[in-house]
Amino acid sequence: MKIQLPQKVDYIINQLMKHGFEAYAVGGCVRDSILGKEPEDWDITTSAKPEEVKKIFYRTIDTGILHGTVTVMLEKEGYEVTTYRIDGEYEDNRHPKAVEFTANLAEDLRRRDFTINAMAYNGKGGMVDIFGGLKDIEDGIIRCVGSARDRFDEDALRILRAIRFSAQLGFEIEKETLEAIKEKKEHLKNISAERIRVELNKLLLSDHPEKLFIAYETGITKVILPEFDIMMATGQYNHHHIYSVGVHTVKGIEAVGKTKDKSSAMEQWKELRLPRQFHEFQSKDKLILKWTLLLHDVEKPSCKFRGKDGEDHFYGHQEKGAQTAKNVLRRLKFDNETLDKVVRLVQWHDYDFSLTPAGMRKAINKIGEDIMELLFEVKRADVLAQNPDTWEDKLTSITKAETLFYEIHEKKECINLKMLAINGQDLISLGLQPGKKIGDILNKLLDCVLEKPEYNERKTLIDIAQKYLKDEC
Ligand code: ATP
Ligand code: MG
């Protein structure tokens, strides 16, 4: 098996070897190369100690010197070079007390999580595959290096990483490894929210987010996302639905980004302006969309009741769900922008647009222009996870709403106070005292303009404001 190493990686490896050390590309980059995928980054492992690496290269950064990692800088690009190491005893199922350097590559590979991540390669020695990683890649299997139970005792994050890799690669988890996951899942309680968040994000953005079901079946979600278990246990007897809340949720996550190819009904709307493609969303927005789908119905279980019509209803689940979404995202230490947008999208995901220009302007004003495009995608994905018999009308009205939105956007029609042709200062110039009244009048003017955008002119608005003031006297 031959891998084409990037020139700079090859250069670093050769330099280290020239100085009498061993050096290999290792881990994820080897795995991805075998799979024919472009690796995100190239890690190098070497028998040279950090101080020795630093002597060989002109520019280096002490990235994690205590753990043996030095970043070698070549023309502004950084490559992590880590000394072969053995992890000492682990504390609290998360990190080793100390690391020890070794001159033996096999020992370094043995400390790695899965066989597919424990291969090393260089142009001279070829592939070093001690644990059968190549065969496991061929067979599509995630298997721990050595005893799965021991590996999960050492670092419980590996439990979640197993699911995440199986979702990214579409691989099955080997039996022993799966058994050990079930046995050791409680250890995930000892893992920091940040590390869990990283893995969950990768799982959600992967090609197989349905592996969330494996996380559920093995008991992982009960530890890190118990809200999901409650959704899985909640049926929805309603003609809009054919799945439980949990299954509907996963179908929604899957549908995000595939809303167009999934729906043949879309064909007939070719003459309408096509919605934005998922790949056009930035990666931050993709994550916002995936998390919104994961949490959009999170409070359906608590809002469920059987109506007189014999069907289940979930009144108020949007607002309550927004609050719970906020709690979940805070718990996982998300950044404010993601948190804010997901919470608002959960709150508005069921909003019924009134399909007139004025109705749409009012909706944009209420919801916020910044999340409108995301909301259309959320709504489509939500629909595509419902009963297919109900898709067509719902999808048609989403596209109509979206078309109206783009028209309003292109005409730059006023949809908030900031876009109003006059401001508080103008009202003060008319003789009004600064205070609450100014806000009231501006809001009244905005209501007018949302109804009739042609009124958004300075003179017209001043006339209307003066009329309001007169009427009130
Ligand atoms: P990704 O595509 O997400 O970067 P990766 O395999 O490169 O995947 P990293 O987290 O970047 O994953 O780690 C690089 C390598 O370090 C892994 O391939 C694996 O060999 C090793 N590794 C990372 N995390 C662990 C861990 N928790 N336990 C054991 N080995 C690990
Ligand atoms: Mg990596």
XYZ file of C-alpha atoms and ligand atoms in Angstrom:
505
model
C 0.000 0.000 0.000
C 1.485 3.315 -1.115
C 0.352 6.734 0.064
C 1.125 10.016 -1.628
C 2.494 12.152 1.190
C 2.325 15.920 0.718
C 5.714 17.360 -0.154
C 6.157 19.148 3.165
C 5.219 16.091 5.227
C 7.692 14.055 3.229
C 10.314 16.747 3.790
C 9.823 16.759 7.576
C 9.975 12.967 7.741
C 13.117 12.889 5.595
C 14.853 15.565 7.649
C 14.171 13.613 10.841
C 15.447 10.401 9.245
C 18.543 12.166 7.922
C 19.373 13.031 11.521
C 19.126 9.386 12.510
C 15.550 9.300 13.853
C 12.497 7.377 12.789
C 9.490 9.350 11.567
C 6.086 8.507 10.111
C 2.776 10.061 9.181
C 0.331 8.607 11.673
C -3.300 8.295 12.711
C -6.196 10.043 10.986
C -4.212 11.153 7.943
C -3.102 7.597 7.155
C -6.645 6.316 7.650
C -8.150 8.998 5.406
C -5.514 8.495 2.700
C -6.298 4.782 2.546
C -9.962 5.658 2.238
C -9.161 8.049 -0.604
C -10.257 11.066 1.435
C -8.317 14.289 1.742
C -6.941 14.378 5.328
C -7.702 17.533 7.284
C -4.263 17.611 8.814
C -1.111 15.516 8.784
C 0.329 14.346 12.095
C 3.877 13.063 12.300
C 5.215 10.720 14.945
C 8.934 10.361 15.595
C 11.539 8.761 17.824
C 13.179 12.210 18.202
C 12.569 13.991 21.512
C 10.948 17.450 21.342
C 14.276 19.188 21.978
C 15.819 17.233 19.120
C 12.963 18.117 16.766
C 13.444 21.769 17.672
C 17.121 21.621 16.775
C 16.450 20.216 13.305
C 13.855 22.752 12.139
C 14.313 26.464 11.835
C 10.908 27.529 13.084
C 8.911 25.544 15.654
C 6.216 26.208 18.217
C 5.960 24.457 21.577
C 2.381 23.280 21.131
C 2.253 20.620 23.798
C 5.821 20.108 24.746
C 5.008 18.148 27.911
C 3.122 15.633 25.792
C 5.869 15.609 23.201
C 4.226 17.795 20.556
C 6.115 20.442 18.614
C 4.614 22.247 15.643
C 7.050 22.590 12.758
C 6.333 25.687 10.687
C 7.041 25.572 6.960
C 6.009 28.678 5.028
C 3.200 29.555 7.444
C 1.880 26.002 7.486
C 2.167 24.102 10.747
C 2.718 20.352 11.126
C 2.446 18.646 14.501
C 5.379 16.402 15.236
C 4.959 14.240 18.341
C 7.513 12.035 20.023
C 6.664 8.326 20.322
C 5.059 8.020 23.700
C 3.431 5.708 26.182
C 0.587 7.098 28.233
C 1.031 6.517 31.960
C -1.753 5.528 34.291
C -5.062 7.250 33.610
C -6.987 9.258 36.176
C -10.796 9.683 36.254
C -11.296 7.999 32.875
C -9.874 10.972 31.042
C -6.177 11.721 31.075
C -2.925 10.019 31.837
C -1.088 11.126 34.979
C 2.121 11.360 33.012
C 3.428 10.483 29.595
C 6.664 8.731 28.931
C 8.670 8.938 25.726
C 9.770 5.746 24.020
C 11.939 4.800 21.078
C 9.516 2.121 19.992
C 6.878 2.922 17.363
C 4.760 -0.113 18.299
C 4.283 1.281 21.786
C 3.146 4.602 20.414
C 0.637 2.889 18.138
C -0.654 0.766 21.009
C -1.838 3.837 22.966
C -4.114 4.952 20.107
C -7.871 4.432 20.212
C -8.911 2.336 17.202
C -7.099 0.016 14.835
C -7.983 2.257 11.882
C -6.271 5.165 13.703
C -3.198 3.185 14.710
C -1.276 2.913 11.457
C 1.893 4.731 10.517
C 3.417 5.315 7.103
C 6.517 6.703 5.455
C 7.938 6.392 1.954
C 10.845 4.224 3.043
C 9.315 1.733 5.455
C 5.822 1.701 3.903
C 2.799 0.933 6.049
C 3.199 -0.094 9.680
C -0.019 -1.863 10.589
C 0.424 -3.920 13.734
C -3.204 -4.156 14.822
C -4.954 -4.990 11.578
C -6.182 -1.501 10.758
C -6.054 -2.087 7.009
C -8.270 -5.137 7.235
C -10.703 -3.281 9.502
C -10.887 -0.444 6.988
C -11.549 -2.980 4.266
C -14.291 -4.598 6.349
C -15.672 -1.279 7.582
C -15.123 -1.931 11.263
C -14.370 0.233 14.312
C -12.363 -1.837 16.794
C -10.369 -0.753 19.820
C -6.650 -1.390 19.927
C -6.298 -4.109 22.571
C -8.924 -4.565 25.270
C -11.883 -2.263 24.620
C -12.841 -2.283 28.289
C -9.406 -1.115 29.360
C -9.262 1.518 26.644
C -12.606 2.999 27.721
C -11.541 2.923 31.369
C -8.478 4.944 30.408
C -10.279 7.590 28.377
C -14.060 7.478 28.210
C -14.236 9.956 25.349
C -13.245 7.028 23.140
C -16.756 5.647 23.720
C -18.225 8.603 21.889
C -15.411 8.702 19.344
C -16.314 5.134 18.330
C -19.830 6.269 17.428
C -18.535 9.406 15.733
C -16.093 7.500 13.499
C -18.758 4.959 12.666
C -20.987 7.882 11.606
C -18.290 9.615 9.568
C -17.127 6.474 7.817
C -20.355 4.470 7.746
C -18.577 1.667 9.648
C -19.986 -0.901 12.068
C -18.705 -1.131 15.615
C -17.108 -4.500 16.335
C -18.896 -6.717 18.895
C -16.407 -6.556 21.785
C -16.040 -2.815 21.372
C -19.830 -2.426 21.341
C -20.226 -4.559 24.454
C -17.590 -2.503 26.223
C -19.405 0.720 25.237
C -22.573 -0.575 26.905
C -20.641 -1.517 29.991
C -18.575 1.660 30.353
C -20.867 4.409 29.079
C -21.315 5.913 32.576
C -17.666 6.983 32.502
C -18.698 9.657 30.016
C -19.914 11.602 33.053
C -16.255 12.331 33.781
C -15.586 13.866 30.377
C -15.670 17.620 29.868
C -18.565 19.232 28.021
C -16.191 20.713 25.461
C -14.785 17.357 24.387
C -18.266 15.858 24.185
C -19.490 18.790 22.141
C -16.707 18.339 19.568
C -17.636 14.688 19.037
C -21.388 15.356 18.898
C -20.814 18.074 16.318
C -18.815 15.712 14.134
C -21.493 13.051 14.499
C -24.269 15.449 13.505
C -22.367 16.770 10.485
C -21.376 13.291 9.301
C -22.964 11.323 6.467
C -24.599 8.991 8.992
C -26.202 11.010 11.786
C -28.605 8.085 12.213
C -25.797 6.479 14.238
C -27.346 8.526 17.011
C -29.611 5.489 17.327
C -26.567 3.415 18.283
C -25.687 6.029 20.903
C -29.235 5.609 22.181
C -29.289 1.817 22.074
C -25.981 1.554 23.914
C -27.114 3.975 26.623
C -24.721 6.793 25.699
C -27.397 9.418 25.119
C -28.900 8.681 28.505
C -25.634 9.918 30.007
C -24.826 12.875 27.765
C -28.164 13.838 26.170
C -31.018 12.323 28.204
C -33.512 14.591 26.427
C -33.073 12.389 23.363
C -34.088 9.246 25.245
C -37.333 10.887 26.294
C -38.026 11.835 22.691
C -37.380 8.238 21.623
C -39.975 7.067 24.135
C -42.650 9.469 22.861
C -44.995 8.329 20.112
C -47.030 10.791 18.051
C -50.455 9.623 17.089
C -51.257 12.308 14.554
C -51.880 12.211 10.813
C -48.915 14.506 10.168
C -46.554 11.928 11.600
C -45.409 8.380 11.035
C -42.504 8.306 13.508
C -41.945 8.745 17.234
C -40.558 12.146 18.255
C -37.043 10.681 18.481
C -37.084 8.967 15.093
C -38.678 12.044 13.510
C -35.852 14.093 15.021
C -33.152 11.929 13.469
C -34.960 11.884 10.107
C -34.968 15.683 10.324
C -31.244 15.811 11.025
C -30.683 13.550 8.029
C -32.911 15.689 5.819
C -31.117 18.958 6.598
C -29.009 19.698 3.568
C -30.737 17.135 1.411
C -34.093 18.850 1.283
C -33.981 19.174 -2.452
C -32.872 15.785 -3.637
C -35.207 14.137 -1.153
C -38.327 15.704 -2.491
C -39.385 14.970 -6.041
C -42.204 17.448 -5.531
C -39.491 20.107 -5.699
C -39.255 19.516 -9.443
C -42.398 21.461 -10.132
C -41.012 24.585 -8.515
C -38.133 24.988 -10.889
C -39.612 28.200 -12.218
C -39.644 29.629 -8.699
C -36.504 30.936 -7.160
C -34.624 27.934 -5.860
C -33.799 27.841 -2.195
C -30.262 28.120 -1.049
C -28.247 24.925 -1.278
C -26.931 23.374 1.909
C -23.377 23.498 0.720
C -23.757 27.253 0.421
C -24.333 27.491 4.149
C -21.167 28.131 6.074
C -20.030 25.347 8.362
C -21.152 27.281 11.419
C -24.637 27.544 9.927
C -24.653 23.843 9.069
C -24.060 23.079 12.703
C -26.785 25.502 13.757
C -29.181 23.709 11.397
C -28.265 20.246 12.669
C -28.600 21.250 16.322
C -31.912 22.954 15.628
C -33.292 19.765 14.147
C -31.951 17.769 17.067
C -33.689 20.035 19.561
C -36.708 21.417 17.704
C -39.199 19.005 19.274
C -37.351 18.452 22.541
C -40.372 19.516 24.608
C -42.968 17.646 22.615
C -42.916 14.858 25.216
C -43.893 17.225 28.032
C -46.506 19.030 25.927
C -48.217 15.961 24.516
C -51.925 15.449 25.066
C -54.611 13.426 23.293
C -57.248 15.771 21.845
C -60.972 15.188 21.422
C -60.218 14.447 17.771
C -58.351 11.340 18.953
C -54.962 12.686 17.855
C -51.906 13.771 19.848
C -51.199 17.505 20.077
C -48.216 19.387 21.415
C -49.297 22.971 22.011
C -46.589 25.266 23.277
C -43.721 22.883 22.594
C -41.905 25.548 20.573
C -41.501 28.116 23.360
C -40.830 25.516 25.998
C -38.454 23.755 23.620
C -36.527 26.990 23.049
C -35.871 27.218 26.788
C -34.735 23.603 27.000
C -32.556 24.032 23.908
C -30.886 26.931 25.684
C -30.213 24.747 28.724
C -28.790 21.897 26.657
C -26.519 24.170 24.617
C -25.334 25.977 27.736
C -24.573 22.655 29.359
C -22.431 21.780 26.335
C -20.731 25.191 26.496
C -21.701 26.387 23.038
C -20.718 29.854 21.853
C -23.317 32.608 22.130
C -24.066 32.955 18.432
C -24.844 29.271 17.950
C -26.888 29.216 21.123
C -28.869 32.316 20.216
C -29.673 31.182 16.691
C -30.600 27.613 17.572
C -32.847 28.827 20.386
C -34.657 31.265 18.095
C -35.005 28.683 15.328
C -36.499 26.188 17.779
C -38.899 28.867 18.934
C -40.082 29.692 15.402
C -39.789 26.315 13.691
C -43.549 25.820 13.555
C -44.412 29.385 12.558
C -47.219 29.495 10.053
C -46.347 32.160 7.477
C -49.128 34.275 6.130
C -48.313 34.263 2.447
C -48.736 37.937 1.574
C -45.962 40.519 1.238
C -47.183 42.389 4.320
C -47.574 39.163 6.296
C -44.084 38.160 5.348
C -42.590 41.531 6.297
C -44.229 41.203 9.710
C -42.855 37.693 10.069
C -39.326 38.828 9.209
C -39.658 41.645 11.725
C -40.694 39.220 14.456
C -38.288 36.389 13.676
C -35.236 38.378 12.581
C -33.835 38.584 9.058
C -30.573 36.950 10.098
C -32.150 33.531 10.603
C -34.774 33.510 7.852
C -32.816 31.440 5.345
C -31.917 29.000 8.089
C -35.550 28.812 9.130
C -36.681 27.821 5.634
C -34.199 24.957 5.666
C -35.285 23.913 9.159
C -38.920 23.890 8.110
C -38.232 21.863 4.989
C -36.217 19.285 6.871
C -38.927 19.097 9.520
C -41.582 18.461 6.857
C -39.496 15.805 5.115
C -39.350 13.911 8.396
C -43.162 13.829 8.582
C -45.821 11.765 6.817
C -45.014 11.941 3.057
C -48.735 12.264 2.283
C -48.608 15.717 3.838
C -45.410 16.974 2.214
C -46.629 18.648 -0.904
C -48.779 21.456 0.484
C -46.325 22.185 3.252
C -43.301 22.317 0.971
C -45.159 24.491 -1.523
C -45.991 27.067 1.096
C -42.428 27.120 2.417
C -41.154 27.865 -1.071
C -43.787 30.573 -1.523
C -42.749 32.142 1.758
C -39.133 31.964 0.711
C -39.872 33.578 -2.647
C -41.661 36.424 -0.857
C -38.729 36.759 1.514
C -36.227 37.140 -1.309
C -38.427 39.718 -3.051
C -38.630 41.795 0.117
C -34.912 41.390 0.637
C -34.051 42.451 -2.897
C -36.313 45.486 -2.799
C -34.663 46.395 0.512
C -38.060 46.998 2.021
C -38.123 48.154 5.606
C -38.529 45.304 8.054
C -37.176 46.790 11.273
C -36.729 50.050 13.178
C -33.210 50.423 11.882
C -34.490 50.609 8.317
C -37.190 53.147 9.103
C -36.665 56.417 7.211
C -36.803 58.439 10.427
C -35.450 57.908 13.904
C -35.917 59.129 17.469
C -33.828 62.219 16.823
C -36.242 63.293 14.088
C -39.142 63.029 16.518
C -37.271 65.085 19.094
C -36.777 67.739 16.409
C -40.570 67.792 16.024
C -40.770 68.838 19.657
C -41.202 65.508 21.432
C -39.538 64.988 24.804
C -37.053 62.100 24.925
C -38.722 59.080 26.550
C -40.879 56.036 26.056
C -43.320 57.849 23.811
C -40.703 58.128 21.093
C -40.332 54.375 21.000
C -44.104 53.937 20.880
C -44.457 56.245 17.927
C -41.553 54.711 16.034
C -43.140 51.302 16.504
C -46.464 52.577 15.245
C -44.730 54.006 12.191
C -42.975 50.697 11.650
C -46.330 48.882 11.769
C -47.553 51.262 9.095
C -44.523 50.681 6.913
C -44.665 46.905 7.297
C -48.167 47.161 5.905
C -47.283 49.728 3.219
C -43.572 49.902 2.351
C -44.094 52.914 0.089
C -44.697 54.994 3.254
C -41.076 54.598 4.256
C -40.073 58.107 3.305
C -38.989 60.841 5.630
C -41.692 63.331 4.721
C -44.538 60.820 4.741
C -43.488 59.446 8.112
C -43.138 62.885 9.651
C -46.653 63.716 8.438
C -48.017 60.528 9.971
C -46.137 61.146 13.223
C -47.546 64.661 13.432
C -51.021 63.288 12.865
C -50.549 60.780 15.707
C -49.432 63.570 17.998
C -52.360 65.751 17.071
C -54.863 62.898 17.567
C -53.471 62.317 21.024
C -53.822 65.967 22.095
P -10.187 13.720 12.697
O -10.554 13.455 11.309
O -11.379 13.998 13.542
O -9.088 14.719 12.927
P -8.285 11.905 13.751
O -8.207 10.410 13.721
O -7.193 12.660 13.111
O -9.669 12.297 13.197
P -7.644 13.337 16.123
O -8.520 13.624 17.285
O -7.146 14.451 15.285
O -8.428 12.279 15.260
O -6.420 12.513 16.691
C -5.308 12.114 15.919
C -4.899 10.696 16.292
O -4.554 10.641 17.674
C -6.001 9.662 16.115
O -6.026 9.152 14.805
C -5.595 8.607 17.132
O -4.551 7.817 16.636
C -5.029 9.450 18.266
N -6.064 9.809 19.268
C -6.792 10.941 19.325
N -7.606 10.972 20.379
C -7.372 9.830 21.034
C -7.882 9.273 22.246
N -8.819 9.893 22.962
N -7.397 8.077 22.642
C -6.440 7.435 21.925
N -5.949 7.915 20.793
C -6.386 9.082 20.340
Mg -6.943 14.855 13.154
